[in-house]
Amino acid sequence: MILEIAVFDIEGAIVAEKAGANRIELCVSYSEGGISPSHGSIKWAAENIQIPVFVMIRPRGGSFIYSEKEIEIMKNDIAFCRDNGVDGVVFGILDDSGNVDVKNCLALIETAGNMQLTFHRAFDRVVNPIQAIEHIISCGFHRILTSGQEDTAEQGLENLKQYINTANDRIIIMPGSGINENNLLEIHKQLNANEY
């Protein structure tokens, strides 16, 4: 089981590494659900944290529908991550119908080079999650971070089971949100996922 910890500053990254996390997701602004950290923070983490560092690429809070300017900013942030030794990037883009924005996702993936790619909890806002899984697989993402379209993974267990079944080892379904030391083992018993 791989355990990824979302951290919102460099101190959190240091603590997560010392506590035995397998990977960190680096972002800032917990109140907004995580947005892109500064380039300085990204560079420091890539150079000093020994476990894999995945960086949130999200220029602002709110919806996951982005303007052309925002897509350009996301591309620039991904290029910075790629050029500074970051292991993976975490992003998700939807269109105004609530579907995966395949065109813009592919444009960002092209910029990412060989980094790992996680489609984040924008997935929990799609109108048709089973169709979205297929679109995300076709783009070339390596994993989907999801709470099963509920506020927490514990509440979304039944949906998560369905997503894992649909994915059928073609992509990693990574349950997240509200998972902690008190419920991880019980959730794992129900889902038997590879990553949390």
PDB file of C-alpha atoms in Angstrom:
ATOM      1  CA  MET A   1       0.000   0.000   0.000  1.00  0.00           C
ATOM      2  CA  ILE A   2       1.383   3.413  -0.997  1.00  0.00           C
ATOM      3  CA  LEU A   3       0.432   6.309   1.281  1.00  0.00           C
ATOM      4  CA  GLU A   4       0.480   9.813  -0.210  1.00  0.00           C
ATOM      5  CA  ILE A   5       0.110  12.743   2.185  1.00  0.00           C
ATOM      6  CA  ALA A   6      -1.157  16.137   1.028  1.00  0.00           C
ATOM      7  CA  VAL A   7       0.958  18.893   2.603  1.00  0.00           C
ATOM      8  CA  PHE A   8       0.410  22.625   2.496  1.00  0.00           C
ATOM      9  CA  ASP A   9       3.898  23.900   3.318  1.00  0.00           C
ATOM     10  CA  ILE A  10       7.506  22.756   3.471  1.00  0.00           C
ATOM     11  CA  GLU A  11       7.295  21.982   7.205  1.00  0.00           C
ATOM     12  CA  GLY A  12       4.423  19.598   6.466  1.00  0.00           C
ATOM     13  CA  ALA A  13       6.523  17.907   3.791  1.00  0.00           C
ATOM     14  CA  ILE A  14       9.386  17.350   6.247  1.00  0.00           C
ATOM     15  CA  VAL A  15       7.019  15.927   8.900  1.00  0.00           C
ATOM     16  CA  ALA A  16       5.270  13.619   6.386  1.00  0.00           C
ATOM     17  CA  GLU A  17       8.600  12.245   5.172  1.00  0.00           C
ATOM     18  CA  LYS A  18       9.845  11.623   8.735  1.00  0.00           C
ATOM     19  CA  ALA A  19       6.532   9.948   9.660  1.00  0.00           C
ATOM     20  CA  GLY A  20       6.916   7.372   6.881  1.00  0.00           C
ATOM     21  CA  ALA A  21       4.799   8.692   4.005  1.00  0.00           C
ATOM     22  CA  ASN A  22       5.641   7.083   0.664  1.00  0.00           C
ATOM     23  CA  ARG A  23       4.965  10.271  -1.310  1.00  0.00           C
ATOM     24  CA  ILE A  24       3.786  13.833  -0.791  1.00  0.00           C
ATOM     25  CA  GLU A  25       1.414  16.030  -2.736  1.00  0.00           C
ATOM     26  CA  LEU A  26       2.702  19.587  -2.334  1.00  0.00           C
ATOM     27  CA  CYS A  27       0.190  22.418  -2.475  1.00  0.00           C
ATOM     28  CA  VAL A  28      -0.828  25.540  -0.565  1.00  0.00           C
ATOM     29  CA  SER A  29      -4.126  26.945   0.726  1.00  0.00           C
ATOM     30  CA  TYR A  30      -5.953  24.187   2.565  1.00  0.00           C
ATOM     31  CA  SER A  31      -9.116  26.354   2.702  1.00  0.00           C
ATOM     32  CA  GLU A  32      -9.340  26.314  -1.118  1.00  0.00           C
ATOM     33  CA  GLY A  33      -8.721  22.578  -1.375  1.00  0.00           C
ATOM     34  CA  GLY A  34      -5.141  23.086  -2.510  1.00  0.00           C
ATOM     35  CA  ILE A  35      -3.642  25.327  -5.206  1.00  0.00           C
ATOM     36  CA  SER A  36      -0.214  25.557  -6.848  1.00  0.00           C
ATOM     37  CA  PRO A  37       2.698  26.244  -4.475  1.00  0.00           C
ATOM     38  CA  SER A  38       5.398  28.819  -5.254  1.00  0.00           C
ATOM     39  CA  HIS A  39       8.285  27.933  -7.543  1.00  0.00           C
ATOM     40  CA  GLY A  40      10.653  28.429  -4.615  1.00  0.00           C
ATOM     41  CA  SER A  41       8.781  25.857  -2.513  1.00  0.00           C
ATOM     42  CA  ILE A  42       8.663  23.405  -5.414  1.00  0.00           C
ATOM     43  CA  LYS A  43      12.411  23.696  -6.038  1.00  0.00           C
ATOM     44  CA  TRP A  44      13.242  23.295  -2.335  1.00  0.00           C
ATOM     45  CA  ALA A  45      11.047  20.201  -1.991  1.00  0.00           C
ATOM     46  CA  ALA A  46      12.457  18.592  -5.147  1.00  0.00           C
ATOM     47  CA  GLU A  47      16.009  19.119  -3.899  1.00  0.00           C
ATOM     48  CA  ASN A  48      15.542  18.226  -0.221  1.00  0.00           C
ATOM     49  CA  ILE A  49      12.694  15.734   0.188  1.00  0.00           C
ATOM     50  CA  GLN A  50      13.886  12.185  -0.485  1.00  0.00           C
ATOM     51  CA  ILE A  51      10.485  10.596  -1.172  1.00  0.00           C
ATOM     52  CA  PRO A  52       8.615  11.370  -4.435  1.00  0.00           C
ATOM     53  CA  VAL A  53       7.127  14.857  -4.632  1.00  0.00           C
ATOM     54  CA  PHE A  54       3.954  15.429  -6.652  1.00  0.00           C
ATOM     55  CA  VAL A  55       2.944  19.080  -7.144  1.00  0.00           C
ATOM     56  CA  MET A  56      -0.598  20.428  -7.352  1.00  0.00           C
ATOM     57  CA  ILE A  57      -1.121  22.412 -10.563  1.00  0.00           C
ATOM     58  CA  ARG A  58      -4.154  24.576  -9.889  1.00  0.00           C
ATOM     59  CA  PRO A  59      -3.910  28.333 -10.445  1.00  0.00           C
ATOM     60  CA  ARG A  60      -6.882  29.236  -8.208  1.00  0.00           C
ATOM     61  CA  GLY A  61      -9.651  27.786  -6.077  1.00  0.00           C
ATOM     62  CA  GLY A  62     -13.202  27.371  -7.296  1.00  0.00           C
ATOM     63  CA  SER A  63     -14.293  25.578 -10.435  1.00  0.00           C
ATOM     64  CA  PHE A  64     -12.084  23.359 -12.594  1.00  0.00           C
ATOM     65  CA  ILE A  65     -13.032  25.174 -15.813  1.00  0.00           C
ATOM     66  CA  TYR A  66     -10.101  27.327 -16.894  1.00  0.00           C
ATOM     67  CA  SER A  67      -9.542  30.200 -19.309  1.00  0.00           C
ATOM     68  CA  GLU A  68      -6.845  30.112 -22.004  1.00  0.00           C
ATOM     69  CA  LYS A  69      -4.652  32.356 -19.824  1.00  0.00           C
ATOM     70  CA  GLU A  70      -5.033  29.979 -16.873  1.00  0.00           C
ATOM     71  CA  ILE A  71      -4.153  26.978 -19.065  1.00  0.00           C
ATOM     72  CA  GLU A  72      -0.998  28.853 -20.122  1.00  0.00           C
ATOM     73  CA  ILE A  73      -0.103  29.463 -16.462  1.00  0.00           C
ATOM     74  CA  MET A  74      -0.632  25.751 -15.694  1.00  0.00           C
ATOM     75  CA  LYS A  75       1.635  24.808 -18.632  1.00  0.00           C
ATOM     76  CA  ASN A  76       4.349  27.123 -17.314  1.00  0.00           C
ATOM     77  CA  ASP A  77       4.083  25.642 -13.812  1.00  0.00           C
ATOM     78  CA  ILE A  78       4.270  22.091 -15.211  1.00  0.00           C
ATOM     79  CA  ALA A  79       7.329  23.016 -17.296  1.00  0.00           C
ATOM     80  CA  PHE A  80       8.990  24.413 -14.150  1.00  0.00           C
ATOM     81  CA  CYS A  81       8.260  21.162 -12.284  1.00  0.00           C
ATOM     82  CA  ARG A  82       9.581  19.084 -15.190  1.00  0.00           C
ATOM     83  CA  ASP A  83      12.799  21.101 -15.365  1.00  0.00           C
ATOM     84  CA  ASN A  84      13.427  21.013 -11.605  1.00  0.00           C
ATOM     85  CA  GLY A  85      13.289  17.310 -10.820  1.00  0.00           C
ATOM     86  CA  VAL A  86       9.695  16.990  -9.622  1.00  0.00           C
ATOM     87  CA  ASP A  87       8.374  13.409  -9.762  1.00  0.00           C
ATOM     88  CA  GLY A  88       4.747  14.101 -10.654  1.00  0.00           C
ATOM     89  CA  VAL A  89       2.039  16.700 -11.186  1.00  0.00           C
ATOM     90  CA  VAL A  90      -1.573  16.697 -10.052  1.00  0.00           C
ATOM     91  CA  PHE A  91      -4.268  18.484 -12.058  1.00  0.00           C
ATOM     92  CA  GLY A  92      -7.704  18.159 -13.586  1.00  0.00           C
ATOM     93  CA  ILE A  93      -9.652  20.203 -16.116  1.00  0.00           C
ATOM     94  CA  LEU A  94     -13.382  20.047 -16.841  1.00  0.00           C
ATOM     95  CA  ASP A  95     -15.466  21.634 -19.573  1.00  0.00           C
ATOM     96  CA  ASP A  96     -18.610  23.633 -18.871  1.00  0.00           C
ATOM     97  CA  SER A  97     -20.778  20.522 -19.363  1.00  0.00           C
ATOM     98  CA  GLY A  98     -19.119  18.704 -16.464  1.00  0.00           C
ATOM     99  CA  ASN A  99     -16.991  16.394 -18.622  1.00  0.00           C
ATOM    100  CA  VAL A 100     -13.216  15.913 -18.697  1.00  0.00           C
ATOM    101  CA  ASP A 101     -11.648  18.576 -20.923  1.00  0.00           C
ATOM    102  CA  VAL A 102      -9.581  16.081 -22.924  1.00  0.00           C
ATOM    103  CA  LYS A 103      -8.061  18.663 -25.299  1.00  0.00           C
ATOM    104  CA  ASN A 104      -6.599  20.854 -22.567  1.00  0.00           C
ATOM    105  CA  CYS A 105      -5.558  17.878 -20.431  1.00  0.00           C
ATOM    106  CA  LEU A 106      -3.584  16.512 -23.398  1.00  0.00           C
ATOM    107  CA  ALA A 107      -1.888  19.887 -23.910  1.00  0.00           C
ATOM    108  CA  LEU A 108      -0.685  19.863 -20.293  1.00  0.00           C
ATOM    109  CA  ILE A 109       0.357  16.204 -20.464  1.00  0.00           C
ATOM    110  CA  GLU A 110       2.506  16.973 -23.497  1.00  0.00           C
ATOM    111  CA  THR A 111       4.340  19.576 -21.407  1.00  0.00           C
ATOM    112  CA  ALA A 112       4.817  17.157 -18.494  1.00  0.00           C
ATOM    113  CA  GLY A 113       7.328  14.880 -20.209  1.00  0.00           C
ATOM    114  CA  ASN A 114       8.021  11.757 -18.120  1.00  0.00           C
ATOM    115  CA  MET A 115       6.490  12.940 -14.848  1.00  0.00           C
ATOM    116  CA  GLN A 116       3.757  10.917 -13.151  1.00  0.00           C
ATOM    117  CA  LEU A 117       0.252  12.301 -13.802  1.00  0.00           C
ATOM    118  CA  THR A 118      -2.602  12.355 -11.299  1.00  0.00           C
ATOM    119  CA  PHE A 119      -6.100  13.574 -12.233  1.00  0.00           C
ATOM    120  CA  HIS A 120      -7.245  15.177  -8.982  1.00  0.00           C
ATOM    121  CA  ARG A 121     -10.631  15.584  -7.296  1.00  0.00           C
ATOM    122  CA  ALA A 122     -12.030  17.576 -10.201  1.00  0.00           C
ATOM    123  CA  PHE A 123     -13.102  13.997 -10.969  1.00  0.00           C
ATOM    124  CA  ASP A 124     -15.605  14.244  -8.114  1.00  0.00           C
ATOM    125  CA  ARG A 125     -17.430  17.015 -10.030  1.00  0.00           C
ATOM    126  CA  VAL A 126     -17.904  15.167 -13.328  1.00  0.00           C
ATOM    127  CA  VAL A 127     -21.450  14.314 -14.419  1.00  0.00           C
ATOM    128  CA  ASN A 128     -20.618  10.774 -15.578  1.00  0.00           C
ATOM    129  CA  PRO A 129     -17.752   9.255 -13.579  1.00  0.00           C
ATOM    130  CA  ILE A 130     -17.614   5.946 -15.476  1.00  0.00           C
ATOM    131  CA  GLN A 131     -17.277   7.767 -18.807  1.00  0.00           C
ATOM    132  CA  ALA A 132     -14.758  10.157 -17.192  1.00  0.00           C
ATOM    133  CA  ILE A 133     -12.547   7.225 -16.133  1.00  0.00           C
ATOM    134  CA  GLU A 134     -12.345   6.155 -19.792  1.00  0.00           C
ATOM    135  CA  HIS A 135     -11.488   9.696 -20.924  1.00  0.00           C
ATOM    136  CA  ILE A 136      -8.797  10.048 -18.238  1.00  0.00           C
ATOM    137  CA  ILE A 137      -7.273   6.689 -19.206  1.00  0.00           C
ATOM    138  CA  SER A 138      -7.274   7.718 -22.876  1.00  0.00           C
ATOM    139  CA  CYS A 139      -5.377  10.923 -21.984  1.00  0.00           C
ATOM    140  CA  GLY A 140      -2.583   8.924 -20.377  1.00  0.00           C
ATOM    141  CA  PHE A 141      -2.959   9.773 -16.677  1.00  0.00           C
ATOM    142  CA  HIS A 142      -1.473   7.269 -14.223  1.00  0.00           C
ATOM    143  CA  ARG A 143      -4.000   7.690 -11.392  1.00  0.00           C
ATOM    144  CA  ILE A 144      -7.241   9.348 -10.305  1.00  0.00           C
ATOM    145  CA  LEU A 145      -7.545  10.912  -6.837  1.00  0.00           C
ATOM    146  CA  THR A 146     -11.190  10.644  -5.759  1.00  0.00           C
ATOM    147  CA  SER A 147     -13.470  10.533  -2.750  1.00  0.00           C
ATOM    148  CA  GLY A 148     -16.112   8.633  -4.715  1.00  0.00           C
ATOM    149  CA  GLN A 149     -18.031  11.858  -5.493  1.00  0.00           C
ATOM    150  CA  GLU A 150     -18.813  12.328  -1.785  1.00  0.00           C
ATOM    151  CA  ASP A 151     -17.237  14.684   0.773  1.00  0.00           C
ATOM    152  CA  THR A 152     -15.021  11.893   2.112  1.00  0.00           C
ATOM    153  CA  ALA A 153     -13.737   8.568   0.809  1.00  0.00           C
ATOM    154  CA  GLU A 154     -15.490   6.815   3.691  1.00  0.00           C
ATOM    155  CA  GLN A 155     -18.844   8.176   2.487  1.00  0.00           C
ATOM    156  CA  GLY A 156     -17.991   7.292  -1.112  1.00  0.00           C
ATOM    157  CA  LEU A 157     -16.977   3.659  -0.522  1.00  0.00           C
ATOM    158  CA  GLU A 158     -19.634   2.090  -2.775  1.00  0.00           C
ATOM    159  CA  ASN A 159     -18.768   4.403  -5.668  1.00  0.00           C
ATOM    160  CA  LEU A 160     -15.045   3.813  -5.106  1.00  0.00           C
ATOM    161  CA  LYS A 161     -15.584   0.051  -5.359  1.00  0.00           C
ATOM    162  CA  GLN A 162     -17.311   0.611  -8.710  1.00  0.00           C
ATOM    163  CA  TYR A 163     -14.501   2.877  -9.981  1.00  0.00           C
ATOM    164  CA  ILE A 164     -11.793   0.364  -9.003  1.00  0.00           C
ATOM    165  CA  ASN A 165     -13.763  -2.350 -10.783  1.00  0.00           C
ATOM    166  CA  THR A 166     -14.207  -0.168 -13.892  1.00  0.00           C
ATOM    167  CA  ALA A 167     -10.523   0.802 -13.939  1.00  0.00           C
ATOM    168  CA  ASN A 168      -9.581  -2.913 -13.895  1.00  0.00           C
ATOM    169  CA  ASP A 169      -5.872  -2.140 -13.347  1.00  0.00           C
ATOM    170  CA  ARG A 170      -5.737   0.180 -16.379  1.00  0.00           C
ATOM    171  CA  ILE A 171      -5.297   3.193 -14.074  1.00  0.00           C
ATOM    172  CA  ILE A 172      -4.783   3.566 -10.322  1.00  0.00           C
ATOM    173  CA  ILE A 173      -7.859   4.696  -8.391  1.00  0.00           C
ATOM    174  CA  MET A 174      -6.443   6.493  -5.328  1.00  0.00           C
ATOM    175  CA  PRO A 175      -9.077   7.088  -2.616  1.00  0.00           C
ATOM    176  CA  GLY A 176      -8.555  10.365  -0.770  1.00  0.00           C
ATOM    177  CA  SER A 177     -10.268  12.890   1.529  1.00  0.00           C
ATOM    178  CA  GLY A 178     -10.967  12.234   5.180  1.00  0.00           C
ATOM    179  CA  ILE A 179      -8.668   9.203   5.323  1.00  0.00           C
ATOM    180  CA  ASN A 180      -6.673   9.110   8.562  1.00  0.00           C
ATOM    181  CA  GLU A 181      -4.986   6.756  11.023  1.00  0.00           C
ATOM    182  CA  ASN A 182      -8.372   5.812  12.524  1.00  0.00           C
ATOM    183  CA  ASN A 183     -10.117   4.637   9.346  1.00  0.00           C
ATOM    184  CA  LEU A 184      -7.385   3.740   6.830  1.00  0.00           C
ATOM    185  CA  LEU A 185      -7.241   0.022   7.643  1.00  0.00           C
ATOM    186  CA  GLU A 186     -11.024  -0.387   7.560  1.00  0.00           C
ATOM    187  CA  ILE A 187     -11.244   1.473   4.234  1.00  0.00           C
ATOM    188  CA  HIS A 188      -8.398  -0.661   2.870  1.00  0.00           C
ATOM    189  CA  LYS A 189     -10.211  -3.814   3.986  1.00  0.00           C
ATOM    190  CA  GLN A 190     -13.252  -2.726   1.935  1.00  0.00           C
ATOM    191  CA  LEU A 191     -11.417  -1.446  -1.170  1.00  0.00           C
ATOM    192  CA  ASN A 192      -8.030  -3.178  -1.294  1.00  0.00           C
ATOM    193  CA  ALA A 193      -6.708  -0.228  -3.305  1.00  0.00           C
ATOM    194  CA  ASN A 194      -2.988   0.092  -4.057  1.00  0.00           C
ATOM    195  CA  GLU A 195      -2.644   3.766  -3.099  1.00  0.00           C
ATOM    196  CA  TYR A 196      -4.343   6.113  -0.639  1.00  0.00           C
TER     197      TYR A 196
END
